[in-house]
PDB file of C-alpha atoms in Angstrom:
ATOM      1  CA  UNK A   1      95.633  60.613 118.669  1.00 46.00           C
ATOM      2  CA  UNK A   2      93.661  57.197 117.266  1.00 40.00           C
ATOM      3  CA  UNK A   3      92.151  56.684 120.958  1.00 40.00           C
ATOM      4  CA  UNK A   4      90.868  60.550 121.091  1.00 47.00           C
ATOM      5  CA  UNK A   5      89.721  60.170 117.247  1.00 43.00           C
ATOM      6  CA  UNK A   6      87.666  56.954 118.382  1.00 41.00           C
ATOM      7  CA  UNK A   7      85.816  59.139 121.547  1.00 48.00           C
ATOM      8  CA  UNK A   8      88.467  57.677 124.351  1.00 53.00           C
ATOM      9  CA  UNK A   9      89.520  60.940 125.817  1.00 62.00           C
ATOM     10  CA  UNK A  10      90.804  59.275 128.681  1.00 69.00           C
ATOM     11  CA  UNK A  11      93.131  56.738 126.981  1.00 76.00           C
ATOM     12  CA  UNK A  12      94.254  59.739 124.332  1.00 74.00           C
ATOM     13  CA  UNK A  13      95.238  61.961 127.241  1.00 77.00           C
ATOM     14  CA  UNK A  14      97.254  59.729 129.087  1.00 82.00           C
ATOM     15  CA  UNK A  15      99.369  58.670 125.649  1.00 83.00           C
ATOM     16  CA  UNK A  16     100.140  62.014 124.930  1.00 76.00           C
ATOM     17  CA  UNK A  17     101.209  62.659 127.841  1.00 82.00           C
ATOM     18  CA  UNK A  18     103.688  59.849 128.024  1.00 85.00           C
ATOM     19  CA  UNK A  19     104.893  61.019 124.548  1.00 81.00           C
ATOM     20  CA  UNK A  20     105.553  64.553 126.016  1.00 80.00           C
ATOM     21  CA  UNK A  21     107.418  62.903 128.675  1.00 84.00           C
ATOM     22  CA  UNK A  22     109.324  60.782 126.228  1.00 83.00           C
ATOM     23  CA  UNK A  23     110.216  63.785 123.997  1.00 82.00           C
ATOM     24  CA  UNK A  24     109.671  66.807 125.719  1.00 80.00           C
ATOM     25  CA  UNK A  25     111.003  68.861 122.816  1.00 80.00           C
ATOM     26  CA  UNK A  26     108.907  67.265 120.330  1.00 79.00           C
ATOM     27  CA  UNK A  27     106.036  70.014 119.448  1.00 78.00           C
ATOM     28  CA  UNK A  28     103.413  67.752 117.835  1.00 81.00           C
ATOM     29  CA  UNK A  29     103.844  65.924 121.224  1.00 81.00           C
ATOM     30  CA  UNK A  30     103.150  69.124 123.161  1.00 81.00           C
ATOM     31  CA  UNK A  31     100.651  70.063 120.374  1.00 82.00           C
ATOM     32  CA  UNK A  32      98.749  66.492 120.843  1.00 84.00           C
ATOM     33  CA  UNK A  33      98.360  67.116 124.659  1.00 84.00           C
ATOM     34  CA  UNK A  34      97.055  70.737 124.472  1.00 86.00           C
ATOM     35  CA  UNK A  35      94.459  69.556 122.593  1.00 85.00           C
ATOM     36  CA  UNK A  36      93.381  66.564 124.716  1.00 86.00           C
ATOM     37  CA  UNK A  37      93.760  68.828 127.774  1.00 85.00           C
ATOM     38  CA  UNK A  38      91.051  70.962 125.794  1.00 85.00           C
ATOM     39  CA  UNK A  39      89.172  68.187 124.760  1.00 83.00           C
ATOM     40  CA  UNK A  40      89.275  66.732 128.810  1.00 82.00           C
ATOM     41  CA  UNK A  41      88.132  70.283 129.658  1.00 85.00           C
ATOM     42  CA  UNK A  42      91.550  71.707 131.459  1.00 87.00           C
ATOM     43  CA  UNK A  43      92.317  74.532 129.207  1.00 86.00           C
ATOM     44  CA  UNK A  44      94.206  75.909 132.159  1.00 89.00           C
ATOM     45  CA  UNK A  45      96.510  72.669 132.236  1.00 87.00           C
ATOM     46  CA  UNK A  46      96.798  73.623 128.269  1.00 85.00           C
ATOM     47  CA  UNK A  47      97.550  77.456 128.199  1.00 86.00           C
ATOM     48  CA  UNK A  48     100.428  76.570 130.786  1.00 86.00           C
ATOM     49  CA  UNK A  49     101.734  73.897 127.889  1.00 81.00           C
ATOM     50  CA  UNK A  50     101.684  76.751 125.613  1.00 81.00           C
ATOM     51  CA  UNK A  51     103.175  79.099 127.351  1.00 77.00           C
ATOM     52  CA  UNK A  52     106.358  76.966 127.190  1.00 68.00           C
ATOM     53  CA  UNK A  53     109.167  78.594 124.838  1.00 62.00           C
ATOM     54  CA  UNK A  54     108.570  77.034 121.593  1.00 60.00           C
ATOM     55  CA  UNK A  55     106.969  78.517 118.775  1.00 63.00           C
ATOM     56  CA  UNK A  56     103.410  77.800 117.968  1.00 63.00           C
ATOM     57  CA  UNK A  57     103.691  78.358 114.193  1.00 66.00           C
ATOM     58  CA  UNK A  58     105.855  75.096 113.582  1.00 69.00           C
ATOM     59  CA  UNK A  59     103.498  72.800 114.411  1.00 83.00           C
ATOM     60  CA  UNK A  60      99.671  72.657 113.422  1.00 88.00           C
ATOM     61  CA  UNK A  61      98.962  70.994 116.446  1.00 88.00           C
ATOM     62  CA  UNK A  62      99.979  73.947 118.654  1.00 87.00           C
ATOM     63  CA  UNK A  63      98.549  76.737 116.829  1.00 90.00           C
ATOM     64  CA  UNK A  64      95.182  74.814 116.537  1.00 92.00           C
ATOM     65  CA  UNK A  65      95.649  74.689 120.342  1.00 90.00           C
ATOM     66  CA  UNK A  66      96.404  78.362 120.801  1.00 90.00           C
ATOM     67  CA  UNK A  67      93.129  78.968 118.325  1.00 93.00           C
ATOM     68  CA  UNK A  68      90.588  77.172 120.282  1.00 93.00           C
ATOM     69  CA  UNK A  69      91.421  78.369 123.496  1.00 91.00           C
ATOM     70  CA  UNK A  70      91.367  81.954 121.985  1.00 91.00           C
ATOM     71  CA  UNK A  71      88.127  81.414 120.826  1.00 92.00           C
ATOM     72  CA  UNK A  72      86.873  79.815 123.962  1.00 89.00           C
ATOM     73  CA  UNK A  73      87.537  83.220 125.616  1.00 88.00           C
ATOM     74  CA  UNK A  74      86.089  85.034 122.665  1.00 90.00           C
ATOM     75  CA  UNK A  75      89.155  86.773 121.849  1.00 92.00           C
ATOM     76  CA  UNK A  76      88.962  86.316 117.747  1.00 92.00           C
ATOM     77  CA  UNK A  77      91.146  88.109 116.525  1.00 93.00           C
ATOM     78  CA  UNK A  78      93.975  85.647 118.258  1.00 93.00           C
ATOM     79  CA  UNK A  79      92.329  82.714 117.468  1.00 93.00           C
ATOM     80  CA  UNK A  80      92.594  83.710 113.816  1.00 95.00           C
ATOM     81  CA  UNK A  81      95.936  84.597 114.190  1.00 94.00           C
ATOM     82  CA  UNK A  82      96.486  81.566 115.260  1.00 92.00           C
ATOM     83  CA  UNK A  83      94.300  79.480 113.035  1.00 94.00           C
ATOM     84  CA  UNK A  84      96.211  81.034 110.205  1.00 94.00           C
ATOM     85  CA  UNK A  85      99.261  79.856 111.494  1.00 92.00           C
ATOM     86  CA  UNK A  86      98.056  76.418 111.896  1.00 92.00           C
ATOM     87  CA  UNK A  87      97.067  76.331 108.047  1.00 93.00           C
ATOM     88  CA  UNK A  88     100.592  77.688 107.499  1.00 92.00           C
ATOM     89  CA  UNK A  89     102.124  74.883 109.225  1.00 89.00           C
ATOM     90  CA  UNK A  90     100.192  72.393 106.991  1.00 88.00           C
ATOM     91  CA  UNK A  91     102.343  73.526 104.140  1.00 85.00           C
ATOM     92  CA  UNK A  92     105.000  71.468 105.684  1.00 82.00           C
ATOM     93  CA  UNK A  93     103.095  69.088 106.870  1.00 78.00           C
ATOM     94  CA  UNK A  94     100.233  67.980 104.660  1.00 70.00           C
ATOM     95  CA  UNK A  95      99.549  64.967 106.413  1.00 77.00           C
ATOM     96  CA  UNK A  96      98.571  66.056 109.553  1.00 80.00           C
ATOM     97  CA  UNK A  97      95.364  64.848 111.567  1.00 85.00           C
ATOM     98  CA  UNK A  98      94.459  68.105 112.313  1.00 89.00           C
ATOM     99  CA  UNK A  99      93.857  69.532 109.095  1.00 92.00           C
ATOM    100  CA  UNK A 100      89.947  69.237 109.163  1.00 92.00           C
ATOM    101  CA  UNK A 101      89.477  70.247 112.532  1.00 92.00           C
ATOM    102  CA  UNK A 102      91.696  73.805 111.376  1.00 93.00           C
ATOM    103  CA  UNK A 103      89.441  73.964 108.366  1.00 94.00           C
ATOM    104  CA  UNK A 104      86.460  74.158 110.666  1.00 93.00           C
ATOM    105  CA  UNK A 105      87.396  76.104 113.239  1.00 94.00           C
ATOM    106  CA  UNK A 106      88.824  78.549 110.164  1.00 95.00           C
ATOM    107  CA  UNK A 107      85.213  78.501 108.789  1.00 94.00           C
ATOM    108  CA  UNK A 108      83.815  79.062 112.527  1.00 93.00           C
ATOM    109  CA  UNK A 109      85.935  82.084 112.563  1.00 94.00           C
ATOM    110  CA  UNK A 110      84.590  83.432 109.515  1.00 94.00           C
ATOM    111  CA  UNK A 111      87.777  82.360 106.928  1.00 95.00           C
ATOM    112  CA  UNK A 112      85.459  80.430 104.595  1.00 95.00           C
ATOM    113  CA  UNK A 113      88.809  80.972 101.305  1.00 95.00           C
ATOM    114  CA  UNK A 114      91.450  79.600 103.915  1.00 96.00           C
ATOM    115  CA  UNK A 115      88.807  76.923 105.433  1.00 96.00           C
ATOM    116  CA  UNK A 116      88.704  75.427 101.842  1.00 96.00           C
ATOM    117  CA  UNK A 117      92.465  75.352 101.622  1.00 95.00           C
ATOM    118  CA  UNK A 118      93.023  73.501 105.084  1.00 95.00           C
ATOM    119  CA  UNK A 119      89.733  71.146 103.795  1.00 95.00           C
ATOM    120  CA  UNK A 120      91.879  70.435 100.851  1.00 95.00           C
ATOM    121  CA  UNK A 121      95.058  69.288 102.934  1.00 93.00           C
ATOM    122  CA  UNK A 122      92.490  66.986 104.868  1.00 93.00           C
ATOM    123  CA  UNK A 123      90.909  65.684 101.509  1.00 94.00           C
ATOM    124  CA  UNK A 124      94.242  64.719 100.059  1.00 93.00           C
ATOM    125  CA  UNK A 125      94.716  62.562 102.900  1.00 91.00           C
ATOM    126  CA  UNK A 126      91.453  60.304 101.654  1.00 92.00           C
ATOM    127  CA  UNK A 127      89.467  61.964  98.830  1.00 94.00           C
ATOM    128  CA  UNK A 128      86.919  59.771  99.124  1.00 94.00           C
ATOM    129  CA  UNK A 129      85.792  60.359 102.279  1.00 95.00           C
ATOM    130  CA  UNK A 130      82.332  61.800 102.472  1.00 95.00           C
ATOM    131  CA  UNK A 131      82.706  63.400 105.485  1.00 93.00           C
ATOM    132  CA  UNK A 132      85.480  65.798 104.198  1.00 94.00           C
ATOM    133  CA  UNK A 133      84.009  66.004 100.591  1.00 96.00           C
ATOM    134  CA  UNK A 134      80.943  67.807 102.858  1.00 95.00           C
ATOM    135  CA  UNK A 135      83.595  69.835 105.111  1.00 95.00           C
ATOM    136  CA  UNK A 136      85.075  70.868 101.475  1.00 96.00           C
ATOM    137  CA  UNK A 137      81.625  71.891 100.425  1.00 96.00           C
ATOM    138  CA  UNK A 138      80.383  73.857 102.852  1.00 95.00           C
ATOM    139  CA  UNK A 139      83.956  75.799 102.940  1.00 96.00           C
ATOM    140  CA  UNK A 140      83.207  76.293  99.508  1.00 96.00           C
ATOM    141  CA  UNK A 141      79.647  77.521  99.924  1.00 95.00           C
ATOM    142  CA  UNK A 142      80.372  79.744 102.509  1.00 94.00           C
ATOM    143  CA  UNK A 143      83.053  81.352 100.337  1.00 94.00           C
ATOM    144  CA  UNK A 144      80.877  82.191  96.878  1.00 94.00           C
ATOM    145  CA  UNK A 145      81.944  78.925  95.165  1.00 95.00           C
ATOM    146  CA  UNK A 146      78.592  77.738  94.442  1.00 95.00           C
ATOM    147  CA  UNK A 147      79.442  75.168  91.818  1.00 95.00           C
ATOM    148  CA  UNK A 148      82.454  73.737  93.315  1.00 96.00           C
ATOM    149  CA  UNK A 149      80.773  73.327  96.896  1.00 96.00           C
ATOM    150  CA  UNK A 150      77.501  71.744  95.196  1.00 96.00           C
ATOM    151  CA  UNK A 151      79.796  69.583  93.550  1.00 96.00           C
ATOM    152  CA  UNK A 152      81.692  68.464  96.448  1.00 97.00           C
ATOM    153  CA  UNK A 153      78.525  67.661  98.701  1.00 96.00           C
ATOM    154  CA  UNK A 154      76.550  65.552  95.163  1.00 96.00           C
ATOM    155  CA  UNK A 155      79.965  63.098  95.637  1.00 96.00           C
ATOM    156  CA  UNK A 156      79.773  62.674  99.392  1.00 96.00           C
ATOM    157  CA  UNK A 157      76.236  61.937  98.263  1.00 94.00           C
ATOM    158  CA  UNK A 158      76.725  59.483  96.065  1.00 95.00           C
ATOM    159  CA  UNK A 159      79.443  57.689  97.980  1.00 95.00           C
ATOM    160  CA  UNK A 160      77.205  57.464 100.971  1.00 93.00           C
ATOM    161  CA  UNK A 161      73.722  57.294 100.080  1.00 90.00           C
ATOM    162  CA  UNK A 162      72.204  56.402 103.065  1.00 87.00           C
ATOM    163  CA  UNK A 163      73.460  59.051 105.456  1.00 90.00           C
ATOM    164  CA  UNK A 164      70.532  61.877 105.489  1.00 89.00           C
ATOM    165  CA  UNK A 165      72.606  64.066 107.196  1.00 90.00           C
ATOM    166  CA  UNK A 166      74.556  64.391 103.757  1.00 93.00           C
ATOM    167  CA  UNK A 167      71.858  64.764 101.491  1.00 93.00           C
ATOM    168  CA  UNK A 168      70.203  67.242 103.734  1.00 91.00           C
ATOM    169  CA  UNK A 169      73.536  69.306 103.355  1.00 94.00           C
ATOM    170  CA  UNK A 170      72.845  68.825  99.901  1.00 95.00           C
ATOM    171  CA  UNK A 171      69.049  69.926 100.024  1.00 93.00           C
ATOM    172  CA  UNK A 172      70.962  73.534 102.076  1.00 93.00           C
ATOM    173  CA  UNK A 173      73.284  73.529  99.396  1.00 95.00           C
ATOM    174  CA  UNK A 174      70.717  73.529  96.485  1.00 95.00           C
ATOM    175  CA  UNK A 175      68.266  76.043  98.495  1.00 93.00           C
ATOM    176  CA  UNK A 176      71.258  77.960  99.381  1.00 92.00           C
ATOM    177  CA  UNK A 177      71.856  78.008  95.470  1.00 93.00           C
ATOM    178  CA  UNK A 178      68.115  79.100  94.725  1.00 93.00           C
ATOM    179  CA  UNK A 179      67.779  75.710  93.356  1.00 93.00           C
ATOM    180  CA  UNK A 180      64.763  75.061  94.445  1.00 92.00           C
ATOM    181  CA  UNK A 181      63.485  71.942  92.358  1.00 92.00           C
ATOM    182  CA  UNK A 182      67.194  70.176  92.996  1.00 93.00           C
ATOM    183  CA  UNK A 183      66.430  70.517  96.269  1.00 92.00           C
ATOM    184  CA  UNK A 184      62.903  69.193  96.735  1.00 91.00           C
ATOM    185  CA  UNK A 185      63.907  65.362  95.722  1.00 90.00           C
ATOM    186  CA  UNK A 186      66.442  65.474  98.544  1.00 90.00           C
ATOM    187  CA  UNK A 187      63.892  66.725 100.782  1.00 87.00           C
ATOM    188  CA  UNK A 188      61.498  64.203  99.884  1.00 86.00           C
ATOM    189  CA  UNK A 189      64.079  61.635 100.447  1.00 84.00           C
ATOM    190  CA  UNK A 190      64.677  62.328 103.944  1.00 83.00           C
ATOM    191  CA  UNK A 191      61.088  62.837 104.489  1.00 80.00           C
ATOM    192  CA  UNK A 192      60.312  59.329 103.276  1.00 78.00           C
ATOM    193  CA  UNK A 193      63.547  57.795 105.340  1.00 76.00           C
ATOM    194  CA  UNK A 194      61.706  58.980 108.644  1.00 69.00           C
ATOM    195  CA  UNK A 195      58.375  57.910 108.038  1.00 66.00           C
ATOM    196  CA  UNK A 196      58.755  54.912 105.599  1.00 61.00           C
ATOM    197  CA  UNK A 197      57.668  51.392 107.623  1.00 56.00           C
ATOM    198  CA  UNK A 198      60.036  48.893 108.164  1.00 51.00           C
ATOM    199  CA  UNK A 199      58.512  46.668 105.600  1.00 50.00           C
ATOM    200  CA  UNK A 200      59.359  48.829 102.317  1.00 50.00           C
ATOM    201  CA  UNK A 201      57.933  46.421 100.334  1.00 52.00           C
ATOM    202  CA  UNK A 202      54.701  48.696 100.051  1.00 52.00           C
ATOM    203  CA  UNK A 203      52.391  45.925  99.445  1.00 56.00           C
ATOM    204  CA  UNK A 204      49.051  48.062 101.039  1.00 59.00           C
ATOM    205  CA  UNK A 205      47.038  50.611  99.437  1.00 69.00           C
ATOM    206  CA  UNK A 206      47.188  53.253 101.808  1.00 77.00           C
ATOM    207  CA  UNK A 207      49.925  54.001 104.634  1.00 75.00           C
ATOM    208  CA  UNK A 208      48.787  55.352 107.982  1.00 79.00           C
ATOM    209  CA  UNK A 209      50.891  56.850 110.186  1.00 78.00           C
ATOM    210  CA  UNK A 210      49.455  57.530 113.916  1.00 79.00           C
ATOM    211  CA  UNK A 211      51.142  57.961 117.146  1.00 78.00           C
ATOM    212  CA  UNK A 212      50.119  55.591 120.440  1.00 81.00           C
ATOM    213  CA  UNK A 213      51.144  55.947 123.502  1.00 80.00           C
ATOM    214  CA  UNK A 214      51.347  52.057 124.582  1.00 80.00           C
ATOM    215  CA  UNK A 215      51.207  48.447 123.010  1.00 79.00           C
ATOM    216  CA  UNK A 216      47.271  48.594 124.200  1.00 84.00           C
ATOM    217  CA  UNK A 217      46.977  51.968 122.184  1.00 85.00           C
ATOM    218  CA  UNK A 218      48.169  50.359 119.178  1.00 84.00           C
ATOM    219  CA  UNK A 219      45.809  47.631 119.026  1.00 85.00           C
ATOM    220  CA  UNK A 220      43.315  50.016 120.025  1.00 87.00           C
ATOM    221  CA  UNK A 221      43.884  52.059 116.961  1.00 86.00           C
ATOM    222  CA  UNK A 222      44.639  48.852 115.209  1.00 85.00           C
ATOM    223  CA  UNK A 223      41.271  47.219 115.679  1.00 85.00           C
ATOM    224  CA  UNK A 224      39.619  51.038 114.469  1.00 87.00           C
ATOM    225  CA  UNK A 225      41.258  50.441 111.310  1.00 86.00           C
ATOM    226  CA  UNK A 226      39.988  47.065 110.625  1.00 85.00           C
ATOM    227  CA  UNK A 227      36.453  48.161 111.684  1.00 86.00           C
ATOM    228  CA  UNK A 228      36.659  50.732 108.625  1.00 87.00           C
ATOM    229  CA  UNK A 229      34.701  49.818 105.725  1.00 85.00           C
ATOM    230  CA  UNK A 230      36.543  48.789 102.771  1.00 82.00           C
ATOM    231  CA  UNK A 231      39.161  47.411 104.629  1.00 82.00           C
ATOM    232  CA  UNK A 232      40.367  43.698 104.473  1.00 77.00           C
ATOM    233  CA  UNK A 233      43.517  43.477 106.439  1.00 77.00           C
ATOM    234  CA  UNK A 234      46.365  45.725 108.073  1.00 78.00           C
ATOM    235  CA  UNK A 235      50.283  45.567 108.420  1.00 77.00           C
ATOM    236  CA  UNK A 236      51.909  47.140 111.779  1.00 77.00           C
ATOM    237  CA  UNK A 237      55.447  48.223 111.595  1.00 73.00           C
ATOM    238  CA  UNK A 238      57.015  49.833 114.591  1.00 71.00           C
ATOM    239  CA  UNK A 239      59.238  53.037 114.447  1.00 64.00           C
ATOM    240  CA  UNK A 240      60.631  53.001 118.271  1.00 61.00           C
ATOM    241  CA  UNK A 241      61.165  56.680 120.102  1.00 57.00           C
ATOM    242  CA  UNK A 242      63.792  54.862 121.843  1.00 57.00           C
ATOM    243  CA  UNK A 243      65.851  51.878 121.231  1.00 53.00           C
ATOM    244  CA  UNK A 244      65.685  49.036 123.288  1.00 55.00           C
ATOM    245  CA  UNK A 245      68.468  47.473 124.222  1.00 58.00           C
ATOM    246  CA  UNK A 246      69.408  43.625 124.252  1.00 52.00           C
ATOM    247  CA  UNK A 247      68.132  41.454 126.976  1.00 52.00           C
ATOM    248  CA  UNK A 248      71.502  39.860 127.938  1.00 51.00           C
ATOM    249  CA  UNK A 249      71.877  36.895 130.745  1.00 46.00           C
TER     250      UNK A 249
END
């Protein structure tokens, strides 16, 4: 499970399978695999998994499996069948790893009221995670709880001010609200994160910000700066369209 979490499909799929083979009854085993058969792109390999005789609703893992690959084949009425039945299995086991991934597929499928509850499970598990504080909140949106959601989304805020993909869920949330003036700060912010200079020190009078195509077009548009009347000296600060990597020996 830790390998898939940290983007190692590879690694994940071969551990669960040696835990199926291990304890081929187990179903969070089975449950485990489907999913990183899904995740590998073999949803045949993980529909024949499922169609072995155990029963889905026992273990989150295996309903969330039966869910996506309903709603991979657009049939959505199964896939909230079984979504619900995922949730249900949280109830006895509130710990699971899956519970954010069931309250977003719950909220893909339209179930903001149960997408909240399975959001809960996953918050109890670290509450002060931003990232499920903001799954909370938009579950929460999406399902008429405007002040609960809003609140949800301001704490992921706070606890991680520097990721603008938060406070721009914040800026929906407050326009989604019709609060417009809470939402134009966060705007601004996110504005001034993508075109501030990497010296914020803000020691000039006036910022430019101009596009070149080269080094030579910068000092090009450089030296037309300096000709300007009025002006006594410039700062340069870079903001790359792609990173450069480390030259390494």
């Amino acid at each position: 499970h830790f390998a898939g979490l940290a983007g190692d499909s590879r690694t994940g799929l071969k551990a669960w399978k040696k835990a199926l083979k291990l304890a081929p009854e187990n179903t969070e085993a089975r449950g485990g695999l489907c999913l990183a058969l899904l995740e590998a792109g073999q949803p045949e390999e993980a529909r024949d998994l499922l169609e072995v005789d155990q029963p889905i609703q026992a273990s989150p893992g295996l309903a969330l499996a039966a869910a996506l690959l309903a709603f991979q084949t657009d049939d959505a009425e199964s896939a909230r069948q079984a979504a619900i039945q995922a949730l249900n299995a949280l109830q006895t086991s509130p710990n699971n790893p899956y519970a954010s991934r069931i309250a977003t597929l719950l909220l893909d499928l339209g179930l903001p009221a149960l997408a909240a509850q399975a959001a809960q499970f996953a918050l109890a598990q670290n509450p002060t995670d931003p990232a499920r504080l903001a799954a909370l909140s938009k579950a929460q949106l999406a399902g008429g709880e405007i002040e609960a959601g809003l609140e949800q989304i301001t704490l992921a805020c706070a606890l991680a001010p520097e990721n603008l993909g938060l406070h721009r869920q914040l800026a929906e949330a407050f326009e989604f609200a019709g609060r417009w003036e809470a939402a134009l700060p966060e705007r601004k912010a996110i504005l001034d994160a993508h075109t501030a200079p990497l010296d914020n020190t803000r020691h000039a009078d006036l910022l430019a910000i101009v596009v070149c195509r080269d080094t030579d077009d910068l000092f090009r548009v450089d030296a037309l700066l300096l000709a300007i009347e009025g002006v006594v000296r410039t700062e340069t600060a870079l903001s790359m369209g792609e990173l450069i990597p480390y030259r390494l020996q």
